[in-house]
Amino acid sequence: MSPSIIEFENVVAGYSPSLTILNETTLDARRGEITLLIGPNGAGKSTVLKTLFGLLLPRLGEIRFEGQRINGKPPRELLAEGIAFVPQGRNLFGSLSVRHNLELGGITLPRAELRGRIDEVLQRFPRINERIDNQASTISGGEQKQLEIGRALLLRPRVLLIDEPSIGLSPKLVEQIMTMLRTLADEGTTVLMVEQNVRTALRYSNRALVLEMGRLALDRPASEILQDPDLNRLFLGGHARTSAAG
Amino acid sequence: MTASPSLLEVKDIRKHYGAIKAVDGVSLSVDPGEIVGVIGPNGSGKTTLFNSILGQIKPTSGNVEFCGEDITGMSPLQLSRRGVGRTFQTLQVFVKLSVRDNLIAAAQEFKGTMPSRLFAPPDAGLGYHADEMIELFRLKHVAHLPAGSLSYGQQKLIDIAMAFMPAPQLVLLDEPCAGVNPILVDELHDLLVNLNRTQGGSFVVIEHNMDFIMKLCAHVVCMVEGKVLAEGPPAEVQSNRQVLEAYLGN
Amino acid sequence: MNRTRRAILVVALMVGALLPLFLKSYGIYLLTLLCVYLMPAFGLNLIVGYAGQMSIGQGAFYGIGAYIAALLMTKAGIPFWLVLPVAATSCFTIGLALGFPALRVQHHYLAFATLGFNVLVYLVMRNEEQLTGGTFGMSNIPRPSLFGYSFDGALPFFYLTYVSLLALGCVLWWLLRSPWGRAFAALRDNPIRAESTGVNITAYTLLAFAIGAACAGIGGAYLAALVNFIEPGQFGVSVSLTMLLAVIVGGSGRFFGPVLGSAIVILLPEWLRFLQDWYLTLFGFAVIVMMIFLPGGLLSFADRLKTRRRAP
Amino acid sequence: MGELIHLVVSGTATGAIYALAALGFTLLWQASNTVNFAQGEFVMLPAFMMLFFIGTLGTPLWLAFLLTCPVAMLLLGYTFKRVIVDPLIRHGVIPLVIATLGLAIGLKQLVKASVTAQAQPFDSAFPNGLLTMGTITVSYADVGTLLLAGMIVIGLQLFLNRTLTGRAMQAVAQNTEAAKVLGINVQRMVLYTFLINAVLAVVTALLITPTYLAKFDMGESIGLKAFYAAIIGGFNQARGALLGGVLVGVLENLTGAYVSAAYKEGVALLLFMIVIIVRPEGLLGKPEERKV
């Protein structure tokens, strides 16, 4: 079993003093694996990613990256340390070209290095290369998601956080994106993913963490959960906790 | 007894944003006193459907009938006058008013006319009713604090209590359990059942908490990508293959 | 309202009534001016503080009221008591019309729209010389009399204004305590929710502007009678601006907020005369400091202390 | 015909000046949702700074302009952002509007109290005289104004579109959250916008003060025109500010000549009223969806 690279210990976080989402959450992600976060809406999956990436300050608890405490570090510093984040939804700058969108992903790199890195990413995404001079708002949804992922890879992150990459994409495109993430993980990048398209995502993941009301309810190898006849109940009624106990 | 006419009749509602079909031909009907649940993965168009029914946005096509009257495209104001109430997905209380004033504000506009309200007592004659509701929702200890100063869960309760203040015939609840702790969720279930029994109103509930929906509703509609994928009794929808696939991928 | 507050109010009203007896004529004039100024300020507080709309145009209604009074009294010889309802209803009607942009746009857009309205009214006052006397203004505006008793003297006119202000204050107090007040607050706190709980936001928005404008119209008529001479400069954008800041500094959405704020912009500069133009300089910068540290206005200070004590 | 062209050209020149002030206004809005009601005073203050350099240090106008730029960037850019905007912006638009209204009064009265209440003459950056081409006569000042304003606008567009920093600023304006996720230093990009706004204000002062004269309340009019130009053109579009400014300038000139000189000031206003009633997002603006 590979060692933990990301650890949450009793983390409490929320969007306002009166709204707590993460409730003493404890979980971890292991090096070179795809860890899948699943659970009903409002369980705190996206909040885990946002808190980890410094977009939300944890009120209590500790977040560690390679054993070092990273609570409250801003995204800029975390990027420099090797964590990148692809948030949910559309995150491109529509009026700028595809190339310029890519470039902005490397804004923290020395300018001299930027060009080489862009070429490296373009090799991985030939579709993006074809659209390089188009306005970002004019490319298709699948291309946009690929561009977003490519933009995050520009920094050669050791950990990639990705939130609901499949939203709005056709099943075929989802498979493509998942395959790509699997390749990345096999090359050594740790992937922490939130995904609603659970069955598909499980097939590509190593491990699944089920969150419920801001807490870890279940931690199993992905293949095991995929076989579990209770998977349905997890989402359509019946508490995860009961199925974990049973 | 002949089949009673339905209270709400939604016929083939569509809401398109350019090429994106947020709601794509949804029909549903709600009988008097019935509690209908609407489920579906994120982005399946549930809230857009609500907003189209409630006049918050204008549907591209289709129509909505309430008590046999065509109410398509009516403003929220006109709808509330006809007895259609709602709660919102995000918190929507009057932050600077006290809890009690929030409840009175939710119902006072249905009493008398605007000029007559100018000469009405300050509580518009609703003080007693508001206090009853405060008792029911166990908000007595905070009744005189500004609503904005309370916790998320408490504000959510106020939000729901407000919708029921004018005793509407139909209430549409948009994710009443979101951000509410598990103990409160159980209480909420009891409250809604209680209100359904005492006020006799019908509800349509959007909710992701499946236990809640399955316990509360007699009829469940599952939406996926703007369409109704399945509907029927909760147990049936729960075990429907397509529904499972929609939630879990295939 | 609890007992201490009621006691404070009674004492304050007594002091207000008795103070002029001990003042020279300029002091009485200033107190009268404060009473006059409070009429539009109360109206503005209804618009901004209670109904949550933005307005930098209250000075225009103040001016419209004053010009209507001046015109009708000097040119047509109509008595003050008949002029008053004309000024109020005219401003009410125009206020209703100005409310329409507020239905389309909010916040800073509305600020610009009302400010623009003020500029327009100012231009009309300045340019339509035949009617308004242009930059020369209108003079010899008489003070009212009632059943042969003339309010010409400084003290009689003060008491007339004082009593009128109290009457206006009572009407507004009653209005804001009625369900209407709650509807205005609902409109301010959350218009979308308000609409779905049956509040006719169109009607209440327009009414807020109209009632606020009517208050300013009444105030304008009293101003014309007080100063006997009016010119466009008294009703420019800067007047509206100062009035808005007075309401906010005092504490918008609090009934007595405008009293404190108006005292700061009307009385305090007289007391701090040696500061001259530096007074407004300090006032301007003080507004910034207040927005950062006490955005609810000076009257919110007590509440602030209370919440701080309640919080652990 | 010659007269009409002359009016249009000089109107365009005046409009270009309004457009510069309006441009700064829209940039601030896009980058940080800042509405600056003291924008007019931000033009007035540099005018007096330049007069100070000319009067006290005896520098020529161009040097005074160059010296004023960094001072304005420090005071009207950096200090404004750090002291007033940063603490207030998270409370929404209105508190900031009120604070900048206070700032407008404070700055005006400060100049009135500490410098002078009288209008001060201000030399034009361009030579006097008229340029005649056939029946068409235009002044050097108008041509110079148009050229300088044009250069500034084009230079700014080049910076925003052709440099990585400029594009990062656009990114922040379009989607602040996404920009933050990429490690773009959002606060620094916003600061750049404030600095650009300060420089635009200095240029506006250089161009407008010869006609308006340097006076403590000169900002009221130019500030108002800038707001209206920005809203007419579209608050969320830089191109909108340009269109709005020129439209106001030209229509004002034509109204002044053919309709009524007295109501010239009302033109921007009327146009603004029509726009917010008919098309609140402005002529080139994109509508901002009402949030449910």
Coordinates of C-alpha atoms in Angstrom, one line a residue, chain A residues 9-220:
Chain A
E9 CA -7.5 15.2 10.5
N10 CA -10.6 16.3 12.3
V11 CA -11.1 19.2 9.9
V12 CA -14.1 21.5 10.5
A13 CA -14.9 24.0 7.7
G14 CA -17.9 25.8 6.3
Y15 CA -19.0 28.8 4.3
S16 CA -20.2 31.0 7.2
P17 CA -20.1 30.7 11.0
S18 CA -23.7 29.4 10.9
L19 CA -23.1 26.8 8.2
T20 CA -20.7 24.0 8.9
I21 CA -20.1 21.5 6.0
L22 CA -17.1 19.5 7.1
N23 CA -17.7 18.1 10.6
E24 CA -14.4 16.8 12.0
T25 CA -13.6 15.1 8.7
T26 CA -10.7 12.7 8.7
L27 CA -9.5 11.1 5.5
D28 CA -6.5 10.6 3.3
A29 CA -5.4 10.1 -0.3
R30 CA -2.5 7.8 -1.3
R31 CA 0.4 8.5 -3.6
G32 CA -0.2 7.5 -7.2
E33 CA -3.8 6.5 -6.7
I34 CA -7.1 7.8 -7.9
T35 CA -9.1 8.4 -4.8
L36 CA -12.8 9.0 -5.4
L37 CA -15.0 11.0 -3.1
I38 CA -18.7 10.1 -3.3
G39 CA -21.8 10.7 -1.4
P40 CA -25.1 12.5 -1.5
N41 CA -25.4 16.2 -2.3
G42 CA -24.4 18.5 0.4
A43 CA -22.2 15.8 2.0
G44 CA -19.1 18.1 1.7
K45 CA -17.2 16.5 -1.2
S46 CA -16.5 19.7 -3.1
T47 CA -15.8 21.4 0.3
V48 CA -13.0 18.9 0.9
L49 CA -11.3 19.9 -2.3
K50 CA -11.8 23.7 -1.7
T51 CA -10.5 23.5 1.9
L52 CA -7.5 21.5 0.8
F53 CA -6.7 24.0 -1.9
G54 CA -6.9 27.0 0.4
L55 CA -10.0 28.5 -1.0
L56 CA -11.8 27.9 2.3
L57 CA -10.1 28.3 5.7
P58 CA -10.5 25.3 8.0
R59 CA -11.8 26.4 11.4
L60 CA -10.3 23.5 13.2
G61 CA -8.2 20.4 12.5
E62 CA -5.1 19.8 10.4
I63 CA -4.5 19.3 6.7
R64 CA -1.2 17.7 5.7
F65 CA 0.5 17.4 2.4
E66 CA 3.5 14.9 2.5
G67 CA 3.4 15.2 6.3
Q68 CA 3.6 19.0 6.3
R69 CA 0.8 21.0 7.7
I70 CA -0.7 23.2 5.0
N71 CA -3.7 24.7 6.7
G72 CA -4.5 28.2 5.4
K73 CA -1.8 28.3 2.7
P74 CA -3.1 30.2 -0.3
P75 CA -3.6 28.5 -3.7
R76 CA -0.4 30.2 -5.1
E77 CA 1.8 28.5 -2.5
L78 CA 0.0 25.1 -2.9
L79 CA 0.5 25.3 -6.6
A80 CA 4.2 25.9 -6.1
E81 CA 4.3 22.9 -3.7
G82 CA 2.7 20.7 -6.4
I83 CA -1.0 20.6 -5.9
A84 CA -3.4 21.7 -8.7
F85 CA -7.1 22.1 -8.8
V86 CA -9.7 21.8 -11.6
P87 CA -13.0 23.1 -10.1
Q88 CA -16.5 22.2 -11.1
G89 CA -18.2 24.0 -14.0
R90 CA -16.7 26.3 -16.6
N91 CA -13.4 27.9 -15.5
L92 CA -12.1 29.2 -18.8
F93 CA -11.7 32.8 -19.8
G94 CA -14.0 32.9 -22.7
S95 CA -12.7 36.0 -24.5
L96 CA -9.1 34.8 -24.5
S97 CA -7.7 32.3 -27.0
V98 CA -7.0 28.6 -26.1
R99 CA -3.2 29.3 -26.1
H100 CA -3.6 32.3 -23.8
N101 CA -5.8 30.3 -21.4
L102 CA -3.1 27.6 -21.3
E103 CA -0.4 30.2 -20.7
L104 CA -2.3 31.6 -17.7
G105 CA -2.1 28.2 -16.1
G106 CA 1.7 28.7 -16.1
I107 CA 1.7 32.2 -14.8
T108 CA 3.7 31.1 -11.8
L109 CA 6.4 29.5 -13.9
P110 CA 9.5 31.3 -15.2
R111 CA 8.6 32.7 -18.6
A112 CA 11.5 30.9 -20.3
E113 CA 10.1 27.5 -19.2
L114 CA 6.5 28.3 -20.2
R115 CA 6.8 27.5 -23.9
G116 CA 8.3 24.1 -23.4
R117 CA 5.6 23.2 -20.8
I118 CA 2.8 24.2 -23.2
D119 CA 4.2 22.0 -25.9
E120 CA 4.4 19.2 -23.5
V121 CA 0.7 19.6 -22.6
L122 CA -0.3 20.0 -26.2
Q123 CA 1.3 16.6 -27.0
R124 CA -1.0 15.0 -24.5
F125 CA -4.1 16.8 -25.9
P126 CA -3.9 16.8 -29.7
R127 CA -7.5 18.1 -29.8
I128 CA -6.5 21.2 -28.0
N129 CA -3.5 21.7 -30.3
E130 CA -5.9 21.9 -33.3
R131 CA -7.9 24.7 -31.6
I132 CA -5.0 26.6 -30.2
D133 CA -5.9 29.9 -31.8
N134 CA -9.6 29.8 -31.3
Q135 CA -11.4 31.8 -28.7
A136 CA -12.0 29.6 -25.6
S137 CA -15.7 30.3 -25.6
T138 CA -16.1 28.8 -29.1
I139 CA -14.7 25.3 -28.4
S140 CA -16.9 22.3 -27.4
G141 CA -17.6 21.3 -23.8
G142 CA -15.3 18.3 -24.0
E143 CA -12.5 20.4 -25.4
Q144 CA -13.1 22.9 -22.7
K145 CA -12.7 20.3 -19.9
Q146 CA -9.6 18.9 -21.6
L147 CA -8.2 22.4 -21.8
E148 CA -8.9 23.0 -18.1
I149 CA -7.1 19.8 -17.2
G150 CA -4.2 20.6 -19.5
R151 CA -3.9 24.0 -17.9
A152 CA -3.7 22.4 -14.5
L153 CA -1.0 19.9 -15.7
L154 CA 1.2 22.7 -16.9
L155 CA 2.8 22.9 -13.5
R156 CA 3.5 19.1 -13.5
P157 CA 1.5 18.7 -10.2
R158 CA 2.1 15.8 -7.9
V159 CA -1.5 16.0 -6.7
L160 CA -4.4 16.8 -9.0
L161 CA -7.7 17.7 -7.4
I162 CA -10.6 17.5 -9.8
D163 CA -14.3 18.2 -9.1
E164 CA -17.0 16.6 -11.2
P165 CA -15.2 16.5 -14.5
S166 CA -18.0 14.6 -16.3
I167 CA -20.7 17.2 -15.9
G168 CA -22.2 18.0 -19.3
L169 CA -20.1 15.6 -21.2
S170 CA -21.2 12.6 -23.3
P171 CA -20.4 9.1 -22.0
K172 CA -17.7 8.7 -24.6
L173 CA -15.9 11.9 -23.6
V174 CA -16.2 10.9 -19.9
E175 CA -14.4 7.6 -20.7
Q176 CA -11.7 9.6 -22.5
I177 CA -11.2 11.9 -19.5
M178 CA -11.2 9.0 -17.1
T179 CA -8.6 7.1 -19.1
M180 CA -6.5 10.1 -19.2
L181 CA -6.7 10.5 -15.4
R182 CA -5.8 6.8 -15.0
T183 CA -2.7 7.3 -17.2
L184 CA -1.7 10.3 -15.1
A185 CA -2.1 8.3 -11.9
D186 CA -0.1 5.4 -13.3
E187 CA 2.6 7.8 -14.1
G188 CA 2.7 8.8 -10.4
T189 CA 0.3 11.7 -10.0
T190 CA -2.1 11.4 -7.1
V191 CA -5.6 12.2 -8.2
L192 CA -8.4 13.2 -5.7
M193 CA -11.7 13.3 -7.6
V194 CA -15.3 14.1 -6.8
E195 CA -17.6 12.6 -9.3
Q196 CA -21.4 11.9 -9.5
N197 CA -21.0 9.5 -12.3
V198 CA -20.2 6.9 -9.7
R199 CA -20.1 3.6 -11.6
T200 CA -17.9 4.9 -14.3
A201 CA -15.5 6.7 -11.9
L202 CA -15.3 3.6 -9.7
R203 CA -14.0 1.6 -12.6
Y204 CA -11.0 3.9 -12.9
S205 CA -10.4 4.5 -9.3
N206 CA -8.3 2.7 -6.7
R207 CA -10.2 3.7 -3.6
A208 CA -13.6 5.2 -2.8
L209 CA -14.4 7.4 0.2
V210 CA -18.1 7.9 1.0
L211 CA -18.9 11.1 2.7
E212 CA -22.1 11.7 4.6
M213 CA -23.0 14.9 6.4
G214 CA -19.4 16.1 6.3
R215 CA -17.9 12.9 7.7
L216 CA -16.2 9.8 6.3
A217 CA -18.8 7.1 6.3
L218 CA -17.1 4.4 4.3
D219 CA -13.5 3.8 3.0
R220 CA -13.2 0.8 0.6

